[in-house]
mmCIF file of C-alpha atoms in Angstrom:
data_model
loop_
_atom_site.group_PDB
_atom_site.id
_atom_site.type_symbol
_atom_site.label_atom_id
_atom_site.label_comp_id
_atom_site.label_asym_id
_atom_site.label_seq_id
_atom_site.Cartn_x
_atom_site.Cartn_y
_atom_site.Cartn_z
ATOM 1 C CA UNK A 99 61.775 77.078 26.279
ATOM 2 C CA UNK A 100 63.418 75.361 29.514
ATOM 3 C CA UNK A 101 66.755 76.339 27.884
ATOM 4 C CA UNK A 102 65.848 80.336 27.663
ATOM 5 C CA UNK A 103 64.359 80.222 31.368
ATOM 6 C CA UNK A 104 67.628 78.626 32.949
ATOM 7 C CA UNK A 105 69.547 81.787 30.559
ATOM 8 C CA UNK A 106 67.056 84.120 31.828
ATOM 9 C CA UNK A 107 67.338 83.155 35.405
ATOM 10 C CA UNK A 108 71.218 83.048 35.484
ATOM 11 C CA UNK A 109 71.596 86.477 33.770
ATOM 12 C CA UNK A 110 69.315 87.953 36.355
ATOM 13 C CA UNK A 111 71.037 86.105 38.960
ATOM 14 C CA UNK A 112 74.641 87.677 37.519
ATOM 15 C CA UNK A 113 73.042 91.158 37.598
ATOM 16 C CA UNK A 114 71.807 91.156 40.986
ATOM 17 C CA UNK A 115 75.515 89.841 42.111
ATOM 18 C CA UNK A 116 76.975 92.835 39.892
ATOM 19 C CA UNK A 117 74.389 94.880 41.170
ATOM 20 C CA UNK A 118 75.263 94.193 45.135
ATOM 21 C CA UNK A 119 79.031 94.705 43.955
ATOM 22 C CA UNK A 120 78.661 97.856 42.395
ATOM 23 C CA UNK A 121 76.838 98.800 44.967
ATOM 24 C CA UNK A 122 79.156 98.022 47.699
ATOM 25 C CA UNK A 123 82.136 99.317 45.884
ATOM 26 C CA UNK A 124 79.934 102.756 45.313
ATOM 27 C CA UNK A 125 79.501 102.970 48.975
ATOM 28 C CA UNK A 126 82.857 102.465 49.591
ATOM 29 C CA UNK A 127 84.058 104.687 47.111
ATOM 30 C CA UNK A 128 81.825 107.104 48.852
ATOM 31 C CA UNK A 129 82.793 106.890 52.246
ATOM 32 C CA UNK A 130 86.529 107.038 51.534
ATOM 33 C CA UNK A 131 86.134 110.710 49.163
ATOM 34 C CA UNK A 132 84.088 111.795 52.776
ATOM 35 C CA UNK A 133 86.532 110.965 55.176
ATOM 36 C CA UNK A 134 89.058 112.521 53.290
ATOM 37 C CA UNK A 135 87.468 115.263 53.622
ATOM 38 C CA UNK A 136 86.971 114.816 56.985
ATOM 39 C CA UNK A 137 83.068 114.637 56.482
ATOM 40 C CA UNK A 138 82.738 112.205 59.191
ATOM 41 C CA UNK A 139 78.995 111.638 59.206
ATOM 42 C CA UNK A 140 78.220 110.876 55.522
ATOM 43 C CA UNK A 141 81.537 108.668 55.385
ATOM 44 C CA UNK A 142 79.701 106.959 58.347
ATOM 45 C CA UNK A 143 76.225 106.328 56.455
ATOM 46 C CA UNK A 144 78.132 105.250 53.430
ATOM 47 C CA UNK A 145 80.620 102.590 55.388
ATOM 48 C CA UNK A 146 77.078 101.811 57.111
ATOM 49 C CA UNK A 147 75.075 100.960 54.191
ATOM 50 C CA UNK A 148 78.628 98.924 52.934
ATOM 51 C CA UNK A 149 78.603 96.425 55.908
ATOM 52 C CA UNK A 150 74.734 96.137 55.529
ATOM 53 C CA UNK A 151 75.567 94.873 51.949
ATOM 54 C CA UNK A 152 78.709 92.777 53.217
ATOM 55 C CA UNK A 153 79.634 92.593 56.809
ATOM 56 C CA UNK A 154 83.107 91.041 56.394
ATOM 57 C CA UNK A 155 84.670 93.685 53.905
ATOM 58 C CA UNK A 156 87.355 94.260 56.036
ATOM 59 C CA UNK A 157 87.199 98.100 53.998
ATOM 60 C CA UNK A 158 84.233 98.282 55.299
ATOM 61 C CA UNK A 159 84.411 97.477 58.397
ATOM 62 C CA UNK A 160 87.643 99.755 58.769
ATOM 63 C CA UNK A 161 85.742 102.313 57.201
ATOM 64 C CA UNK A 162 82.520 102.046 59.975
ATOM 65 C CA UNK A 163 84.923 101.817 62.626
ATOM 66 C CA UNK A 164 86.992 104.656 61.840
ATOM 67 C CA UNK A 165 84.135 107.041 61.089
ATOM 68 C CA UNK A 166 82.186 105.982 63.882
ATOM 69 C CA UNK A 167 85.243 106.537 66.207
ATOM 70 C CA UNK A 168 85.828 110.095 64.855
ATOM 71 C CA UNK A 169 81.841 110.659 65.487
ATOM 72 C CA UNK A 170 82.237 109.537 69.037
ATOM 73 C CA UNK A 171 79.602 106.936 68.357
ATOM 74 C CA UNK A 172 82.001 104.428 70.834
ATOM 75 C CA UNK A 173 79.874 101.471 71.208
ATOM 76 C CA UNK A 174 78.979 101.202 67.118
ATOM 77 C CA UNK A 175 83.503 101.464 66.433
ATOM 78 C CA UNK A 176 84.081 99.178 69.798
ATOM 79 C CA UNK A 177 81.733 96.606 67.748
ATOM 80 C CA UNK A 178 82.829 97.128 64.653
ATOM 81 C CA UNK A 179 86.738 96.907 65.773
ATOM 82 C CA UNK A 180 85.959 93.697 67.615
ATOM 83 C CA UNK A 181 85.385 91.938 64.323
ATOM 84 C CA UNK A 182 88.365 93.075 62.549
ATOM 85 C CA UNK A 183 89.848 92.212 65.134
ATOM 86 C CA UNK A 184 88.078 88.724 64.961
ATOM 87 C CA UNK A 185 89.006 88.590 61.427
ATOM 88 C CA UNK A 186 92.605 89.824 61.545
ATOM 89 C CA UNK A 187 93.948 89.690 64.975
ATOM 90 C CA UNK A 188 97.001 90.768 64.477
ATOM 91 C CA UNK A 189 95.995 94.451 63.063
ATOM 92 C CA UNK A 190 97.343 96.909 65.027
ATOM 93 C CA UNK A 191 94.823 99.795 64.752
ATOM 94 C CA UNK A 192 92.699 97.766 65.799
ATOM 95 C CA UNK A 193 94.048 96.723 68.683
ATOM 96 C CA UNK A 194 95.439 100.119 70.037
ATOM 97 C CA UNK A 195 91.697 101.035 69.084
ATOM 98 C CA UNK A 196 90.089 98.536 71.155
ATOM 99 C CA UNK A 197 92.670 98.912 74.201
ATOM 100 C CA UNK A 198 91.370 102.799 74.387
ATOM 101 C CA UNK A 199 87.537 101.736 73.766
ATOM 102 C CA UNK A 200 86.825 99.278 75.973
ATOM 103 C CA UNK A 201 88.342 101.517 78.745
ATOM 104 C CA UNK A 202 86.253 104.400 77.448
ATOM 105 C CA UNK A 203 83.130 102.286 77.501
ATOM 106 C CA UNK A 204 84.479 100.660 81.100
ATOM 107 C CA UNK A 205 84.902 97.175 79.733
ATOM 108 C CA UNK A 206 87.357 96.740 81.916
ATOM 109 C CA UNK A 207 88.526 93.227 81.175
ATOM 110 C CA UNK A 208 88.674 93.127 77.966
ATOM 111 C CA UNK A 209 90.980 96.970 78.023
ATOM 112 C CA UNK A 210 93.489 94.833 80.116
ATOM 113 C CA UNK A 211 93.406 92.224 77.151
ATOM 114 C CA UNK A 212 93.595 94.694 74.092
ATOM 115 C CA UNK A 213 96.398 96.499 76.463
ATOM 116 C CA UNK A 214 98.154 94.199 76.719
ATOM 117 C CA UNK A 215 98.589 93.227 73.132
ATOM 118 C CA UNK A 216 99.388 96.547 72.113
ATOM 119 C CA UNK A 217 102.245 96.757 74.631
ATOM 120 C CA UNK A 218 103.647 93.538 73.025
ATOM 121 C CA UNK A 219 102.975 94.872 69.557
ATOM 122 C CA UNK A 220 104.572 97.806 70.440
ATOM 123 C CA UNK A 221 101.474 99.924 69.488
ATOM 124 C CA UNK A 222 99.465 103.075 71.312
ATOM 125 C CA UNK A 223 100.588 104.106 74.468
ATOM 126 C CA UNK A 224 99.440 104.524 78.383
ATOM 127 C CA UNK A 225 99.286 101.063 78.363
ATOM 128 C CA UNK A 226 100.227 100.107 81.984
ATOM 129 C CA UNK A 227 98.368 103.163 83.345
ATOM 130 C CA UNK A 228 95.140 101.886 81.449
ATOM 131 C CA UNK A 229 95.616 98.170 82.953
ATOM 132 C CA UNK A 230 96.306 99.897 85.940
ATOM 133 C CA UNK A 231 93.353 102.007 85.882
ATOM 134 C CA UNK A 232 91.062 98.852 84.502
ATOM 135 C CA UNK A 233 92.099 96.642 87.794
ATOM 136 C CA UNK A 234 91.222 99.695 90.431
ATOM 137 C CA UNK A 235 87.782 99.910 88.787
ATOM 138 C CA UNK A 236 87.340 96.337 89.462
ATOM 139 C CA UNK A 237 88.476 96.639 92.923
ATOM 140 C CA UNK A 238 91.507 94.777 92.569
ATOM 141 C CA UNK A 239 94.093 97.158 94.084
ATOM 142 C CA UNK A 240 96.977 94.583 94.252
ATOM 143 C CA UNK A 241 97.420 94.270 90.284
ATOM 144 C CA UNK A 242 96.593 97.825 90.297
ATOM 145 C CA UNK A 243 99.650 98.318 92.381
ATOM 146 C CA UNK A 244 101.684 96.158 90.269
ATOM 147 C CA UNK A 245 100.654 97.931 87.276
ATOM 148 C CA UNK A 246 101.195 101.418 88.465
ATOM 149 C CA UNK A 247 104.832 99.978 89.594
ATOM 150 C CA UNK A 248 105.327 99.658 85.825
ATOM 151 C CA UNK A 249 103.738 102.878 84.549
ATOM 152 C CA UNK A 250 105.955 104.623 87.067
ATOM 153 C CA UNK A 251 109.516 103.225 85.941
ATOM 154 C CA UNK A 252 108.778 104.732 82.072
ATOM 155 C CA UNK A 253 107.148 108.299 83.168
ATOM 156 C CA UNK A 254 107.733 109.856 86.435
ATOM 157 C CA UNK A 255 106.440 112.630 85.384
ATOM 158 C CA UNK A 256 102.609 111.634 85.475
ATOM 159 C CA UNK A 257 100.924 112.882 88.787
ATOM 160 C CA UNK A 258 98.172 110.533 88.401
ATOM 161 C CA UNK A 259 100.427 107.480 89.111
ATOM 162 C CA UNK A 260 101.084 107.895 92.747
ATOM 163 C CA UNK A 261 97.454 109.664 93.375
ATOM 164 C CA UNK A 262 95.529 106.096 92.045
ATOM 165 C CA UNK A 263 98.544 104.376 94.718
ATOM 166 C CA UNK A 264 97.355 106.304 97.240
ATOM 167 C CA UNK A 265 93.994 105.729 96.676
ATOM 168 C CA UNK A 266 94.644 101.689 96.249
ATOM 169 C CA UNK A 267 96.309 102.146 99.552
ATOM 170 C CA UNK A 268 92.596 103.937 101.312
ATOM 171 C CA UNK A 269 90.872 101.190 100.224
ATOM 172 C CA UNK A 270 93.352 98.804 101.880
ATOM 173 C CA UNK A 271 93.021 101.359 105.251
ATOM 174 C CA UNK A 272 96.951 101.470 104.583
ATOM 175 C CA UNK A 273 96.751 105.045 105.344
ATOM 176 C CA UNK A 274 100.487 105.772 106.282
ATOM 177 C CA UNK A 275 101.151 104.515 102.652
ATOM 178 C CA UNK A 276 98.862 106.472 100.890
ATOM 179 C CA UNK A 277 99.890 109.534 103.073
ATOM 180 C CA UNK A 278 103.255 108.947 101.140
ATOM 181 C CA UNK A 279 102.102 108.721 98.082
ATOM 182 C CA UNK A 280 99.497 111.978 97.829
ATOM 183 C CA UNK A 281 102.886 113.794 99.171
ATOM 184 C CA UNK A 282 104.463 112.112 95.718
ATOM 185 C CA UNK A 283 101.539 113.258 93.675
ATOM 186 C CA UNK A 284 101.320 116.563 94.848
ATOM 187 C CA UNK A 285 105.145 116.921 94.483
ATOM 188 C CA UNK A 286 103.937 116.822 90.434
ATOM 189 C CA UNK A 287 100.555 118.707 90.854
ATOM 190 C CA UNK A 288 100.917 120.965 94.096
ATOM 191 C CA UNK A 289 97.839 123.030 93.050
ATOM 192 C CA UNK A 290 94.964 120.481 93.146
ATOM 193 C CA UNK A 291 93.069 121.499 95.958
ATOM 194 C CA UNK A 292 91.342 117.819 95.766
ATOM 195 C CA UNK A 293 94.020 115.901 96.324
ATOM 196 C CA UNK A 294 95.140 118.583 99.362
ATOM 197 C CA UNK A 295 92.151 117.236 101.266
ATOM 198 C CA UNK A 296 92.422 113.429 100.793
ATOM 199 C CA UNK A 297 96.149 113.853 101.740
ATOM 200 C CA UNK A 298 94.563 115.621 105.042
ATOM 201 C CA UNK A 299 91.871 112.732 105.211
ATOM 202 C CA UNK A 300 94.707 110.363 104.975
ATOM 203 C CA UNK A 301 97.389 111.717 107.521
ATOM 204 C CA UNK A 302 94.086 111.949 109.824
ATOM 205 C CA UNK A 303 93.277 108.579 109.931
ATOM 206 C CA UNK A 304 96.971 107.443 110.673
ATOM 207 C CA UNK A 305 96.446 109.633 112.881
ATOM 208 C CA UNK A 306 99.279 112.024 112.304
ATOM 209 C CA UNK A 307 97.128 115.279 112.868
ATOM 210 C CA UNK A 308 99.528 118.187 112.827
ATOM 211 C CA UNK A 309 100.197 116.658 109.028
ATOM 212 C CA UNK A 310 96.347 117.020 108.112
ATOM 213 C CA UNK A 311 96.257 120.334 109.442
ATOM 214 C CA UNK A 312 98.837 121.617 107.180
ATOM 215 C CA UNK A 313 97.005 119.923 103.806
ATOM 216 C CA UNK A 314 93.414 120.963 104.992
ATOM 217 C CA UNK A 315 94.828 124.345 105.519
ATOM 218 C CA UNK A 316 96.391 124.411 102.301
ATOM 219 C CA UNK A 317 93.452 123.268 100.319
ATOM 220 C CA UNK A 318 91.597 126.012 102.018
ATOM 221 C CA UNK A 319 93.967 128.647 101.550
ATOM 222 C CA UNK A 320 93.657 127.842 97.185
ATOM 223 C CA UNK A 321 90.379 127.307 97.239
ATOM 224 C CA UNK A 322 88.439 123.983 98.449
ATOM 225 C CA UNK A 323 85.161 124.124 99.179
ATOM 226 C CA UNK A 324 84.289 124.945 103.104
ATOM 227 C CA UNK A 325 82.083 122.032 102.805
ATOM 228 C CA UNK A 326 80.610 120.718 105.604
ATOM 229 C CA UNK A 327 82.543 117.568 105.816
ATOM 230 C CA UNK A 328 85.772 119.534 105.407
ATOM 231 C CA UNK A 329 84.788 121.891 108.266
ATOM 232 C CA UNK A 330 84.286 119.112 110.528
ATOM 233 C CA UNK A 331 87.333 116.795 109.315
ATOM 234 C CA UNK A 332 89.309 120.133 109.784
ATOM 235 C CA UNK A 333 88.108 121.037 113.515
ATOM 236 C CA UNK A 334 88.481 117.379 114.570
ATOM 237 C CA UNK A 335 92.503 117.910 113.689
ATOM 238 C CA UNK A 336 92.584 120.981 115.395
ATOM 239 C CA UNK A 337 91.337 118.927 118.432
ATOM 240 C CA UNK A 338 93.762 116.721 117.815
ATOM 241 C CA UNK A 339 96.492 119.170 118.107
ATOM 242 C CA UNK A 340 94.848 120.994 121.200
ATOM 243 C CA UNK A 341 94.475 123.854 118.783
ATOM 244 C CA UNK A 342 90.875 124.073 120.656
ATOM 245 C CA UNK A 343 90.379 127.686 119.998
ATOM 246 C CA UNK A 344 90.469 126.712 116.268
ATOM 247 C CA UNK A 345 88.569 123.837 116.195
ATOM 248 C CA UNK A 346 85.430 125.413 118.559
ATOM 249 C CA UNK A 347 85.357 128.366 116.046
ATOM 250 C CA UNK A 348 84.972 125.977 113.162
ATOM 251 C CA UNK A 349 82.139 123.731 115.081
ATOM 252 C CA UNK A 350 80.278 126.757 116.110
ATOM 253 C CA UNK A 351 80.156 127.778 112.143
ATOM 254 C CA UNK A 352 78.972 124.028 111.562
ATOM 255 C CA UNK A 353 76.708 124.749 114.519
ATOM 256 C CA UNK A 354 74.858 127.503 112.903
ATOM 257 C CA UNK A 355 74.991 125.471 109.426
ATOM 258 C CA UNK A 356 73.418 122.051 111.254
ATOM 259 C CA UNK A 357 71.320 123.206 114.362
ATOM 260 C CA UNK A 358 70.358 120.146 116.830
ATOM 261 C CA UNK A 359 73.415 117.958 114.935
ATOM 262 C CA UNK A 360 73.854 115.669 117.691
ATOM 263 C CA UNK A 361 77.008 113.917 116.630
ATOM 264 C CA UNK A 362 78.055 117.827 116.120
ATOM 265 C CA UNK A 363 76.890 118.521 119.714
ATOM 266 C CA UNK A 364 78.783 115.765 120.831
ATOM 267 C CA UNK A 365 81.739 117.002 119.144
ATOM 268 C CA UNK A 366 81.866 120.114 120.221
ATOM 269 C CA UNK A 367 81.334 119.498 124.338
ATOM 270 C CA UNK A 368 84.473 117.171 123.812
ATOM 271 C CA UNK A 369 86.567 119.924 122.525
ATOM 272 C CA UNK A 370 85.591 122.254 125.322
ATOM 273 C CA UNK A 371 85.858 119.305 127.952
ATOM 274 C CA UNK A 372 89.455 118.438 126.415
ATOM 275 C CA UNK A 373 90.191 122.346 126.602
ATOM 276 C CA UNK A 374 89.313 122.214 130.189
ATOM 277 C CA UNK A 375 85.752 124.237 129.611
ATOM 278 C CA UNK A 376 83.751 121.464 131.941
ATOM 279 C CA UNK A 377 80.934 123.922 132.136
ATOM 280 C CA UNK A 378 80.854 125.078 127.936
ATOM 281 C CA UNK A 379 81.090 121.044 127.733
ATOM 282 C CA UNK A 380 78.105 120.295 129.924
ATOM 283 C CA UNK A 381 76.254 122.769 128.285
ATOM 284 C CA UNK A 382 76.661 121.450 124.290
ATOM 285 C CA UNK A 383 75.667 118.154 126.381
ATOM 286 C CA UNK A 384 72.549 119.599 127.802
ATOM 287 C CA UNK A 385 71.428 120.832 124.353
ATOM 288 C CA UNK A 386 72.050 116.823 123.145
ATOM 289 C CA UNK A 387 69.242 115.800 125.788
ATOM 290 C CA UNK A 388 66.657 118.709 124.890
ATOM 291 C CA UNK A 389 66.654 116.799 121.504
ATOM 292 C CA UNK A 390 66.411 112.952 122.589
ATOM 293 C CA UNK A 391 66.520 112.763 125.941
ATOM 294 C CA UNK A 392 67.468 108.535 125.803
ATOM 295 C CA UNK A 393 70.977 109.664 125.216
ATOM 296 C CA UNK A 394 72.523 107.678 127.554
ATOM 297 C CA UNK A 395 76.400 108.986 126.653
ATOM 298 C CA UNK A 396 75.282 112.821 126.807
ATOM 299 C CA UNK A 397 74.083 112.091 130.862
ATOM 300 C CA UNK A 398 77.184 109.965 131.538
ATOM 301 C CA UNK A 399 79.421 112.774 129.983
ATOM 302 C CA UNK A 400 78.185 115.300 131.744
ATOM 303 C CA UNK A 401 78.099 113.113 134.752
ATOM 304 C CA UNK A 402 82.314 112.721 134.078
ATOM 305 C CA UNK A 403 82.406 116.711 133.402
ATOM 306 C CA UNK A 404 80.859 116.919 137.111
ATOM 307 C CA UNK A 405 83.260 115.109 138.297
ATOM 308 C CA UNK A 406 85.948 117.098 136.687
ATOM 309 C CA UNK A 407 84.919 120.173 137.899
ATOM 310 C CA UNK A 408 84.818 118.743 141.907
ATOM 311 C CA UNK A 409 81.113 117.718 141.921
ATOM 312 C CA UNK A 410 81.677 113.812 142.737
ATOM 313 C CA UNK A 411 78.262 113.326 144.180
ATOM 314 C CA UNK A 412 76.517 115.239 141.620
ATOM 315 C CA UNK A 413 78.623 113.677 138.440
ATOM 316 C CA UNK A 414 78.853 109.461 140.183
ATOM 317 C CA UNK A 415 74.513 110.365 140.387
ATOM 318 C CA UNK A 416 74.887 110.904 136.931
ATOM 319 C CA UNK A 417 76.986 108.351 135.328
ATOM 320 C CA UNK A 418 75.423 105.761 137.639
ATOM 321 C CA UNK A 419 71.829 107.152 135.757
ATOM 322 C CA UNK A 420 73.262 106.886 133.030
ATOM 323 C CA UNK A 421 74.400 102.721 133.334
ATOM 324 C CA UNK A 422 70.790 102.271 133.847
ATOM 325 C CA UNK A 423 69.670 103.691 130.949
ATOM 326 C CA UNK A 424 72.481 102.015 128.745
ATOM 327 C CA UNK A 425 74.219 99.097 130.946
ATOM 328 C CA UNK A 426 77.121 98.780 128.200
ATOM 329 C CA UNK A 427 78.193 102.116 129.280
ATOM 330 C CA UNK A 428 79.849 100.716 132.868
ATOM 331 C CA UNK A 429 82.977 99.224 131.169
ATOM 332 C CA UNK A 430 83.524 102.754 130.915
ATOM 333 C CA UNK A 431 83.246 103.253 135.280
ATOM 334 C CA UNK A 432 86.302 100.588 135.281
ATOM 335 C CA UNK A 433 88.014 102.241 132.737
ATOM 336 C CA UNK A 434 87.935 105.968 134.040
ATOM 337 C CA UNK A 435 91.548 107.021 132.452
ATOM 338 C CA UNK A 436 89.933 107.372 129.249
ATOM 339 C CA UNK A 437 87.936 110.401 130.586
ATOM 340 C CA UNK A 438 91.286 111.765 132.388
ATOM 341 C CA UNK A 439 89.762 110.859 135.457
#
């Protein structure tokens, strides 16, 4: 009796085994007669339900990762190429898969690893721009730098290079650098209006800006958005030009667009008093102090305008007012040049 248990329990034993197998190997089969036929999402139940049953087939893991990839589902084929990876590290799809996913999914450390092992391996491409890419998202612009330096001696040809330089080099405040290098990109894309503007923003903050006049004009001219930041960034150049005429027509559209703006108001009375309008300057002033009268700079500019136009007593009355309301504002009585005084 003890003898036909045992013989009972191992042939049951031996079936469920076969059982699992031939049910592994069925979904297997399956999966690979789908994704030949490029029936992505039944291959990718099938290679599913194979890793349930064994989740070191390395078919079957190739098989989940590959379907999964082709169904976009990124974080089930990142997983799922981490272990055959894991399991055979030296597989080179792999690898060149992992490289692209981990970017795609912004792991950004571990696309630097995988990128680098495909560049030794000789396997997928890009792989100093992605590095390259992976340090600037973690804010580390001096490998970034390095990187790009790399990308740049095999393909000269890719505008994106020079534009992720230049902006490495803004988030250093190296602006003349990065002025350079938005020239270099838009040497290799001269229609992207986008870049246009942060070459502008960049040759502004030098300042060079008769240069950011030229690429804010031009990204106008194809098409930027007259947003109100570019309006602004745009009439400040002009003022820094003297092209006054220009810039006052632009702040009295942002005018319209931001009514009682008092770092607009501000603005614009400095063009006109740098224009030589004392009187259109005193008057943008004025409209500062019917909206808060406590500021202090809007009294001791007009006080300077005054003084500009031949009104000493009336203009020293009001700068002097103006020191009592904000007493860090007499440096600026010992240091009347700045004013043109």
């Amino acid at each position: 009796m003890k003898t036909l248990y045992l013989t009972v329990l191992c042939c049951w034993t031996l079936g469920v085994v076969n059982g699992q197998t031939d049910s592994l190997d069925y979904h297997i089969k399956k999966g690979e007669d789908a994704f030949s036929q490029l029936r992505f999402l039944p291959a990718y139940e099938h290679y599913r339900a194979a890793v349930a049953i064994d989740s070191l087939d390395p078919t079957a893991l190739n098989g989940l990762a590959n379907s999964s990839y082709e169904l976009r589902k990124y974080d089930v084929a990142r997983t799922a190429f981490f272990k055959i990876h894991t399991l055979q590290p030296n597989d080179t799809n792999a690898i060149s898969k992992l490289m692209e996913l981990n970017y795609n999914t912004r792991h950004w450390k571990e696309a630097i690893e995988m990128a680098t092992k495909a560049r030794k391996l000789g396997v997928g491409k890009d792989h100093d721009l992605i590095i390259a890419k992976s340090w600037y998202e973690q804010e580390h612009y001096g490998n970034a730098l390095k990187a790009i330096e790399k990308a740049w001696v095999n393909d000269k040809t890719n505008a994106e290079l020079p534009y992720m330089a230049g902006r490495s080099y803004i988030e250093m405040s190296n602006y003349r650098r990065a002025a350079g290098c938005y020239e270099q990109a838009l040497a290799l894309e001269p229609k992207n209006t986008r870049w246009m503007y942060e070459a502008g923003m960049s040759y502004a903050a030098i300042p060079d800006d008769a240069r950011a006049v030229q690429w804010f004009e031009a990204a106008a001219s194809n098409g930027y958005t007259r947003s109100n930041d570019f309006l602004e960034n745009l009439a400040n150049s002009y003022v820094g030009i003297k092209a006054f005429d220009k810039a006052i027509k632009l702040y009295d559209e942002l005018k319209e667009r931001k009514p009682g703006d008092i770092e607009l108001l501000y603005s614009i009375g400095d063009a006109y008093y740098k224009a030589g309008a004392y009187q259109d300057a005193i008057n943008n002033w004025d409209q500062i102090l019917a909206h808060d009268k406590t500021q202090a700079r809007a009294v001791y500019m007009i006080g300077v305008a005054y003084i500009k136009k031949g009104d000493d007593a009336k203009g020293k009355d009001l700068c002097e007012k103006a020191i009592k309301m904000d007493p860090s504002l007499a440096k600026y009585r010992e240091k009347r040049s700045m004013f043109g005084l």
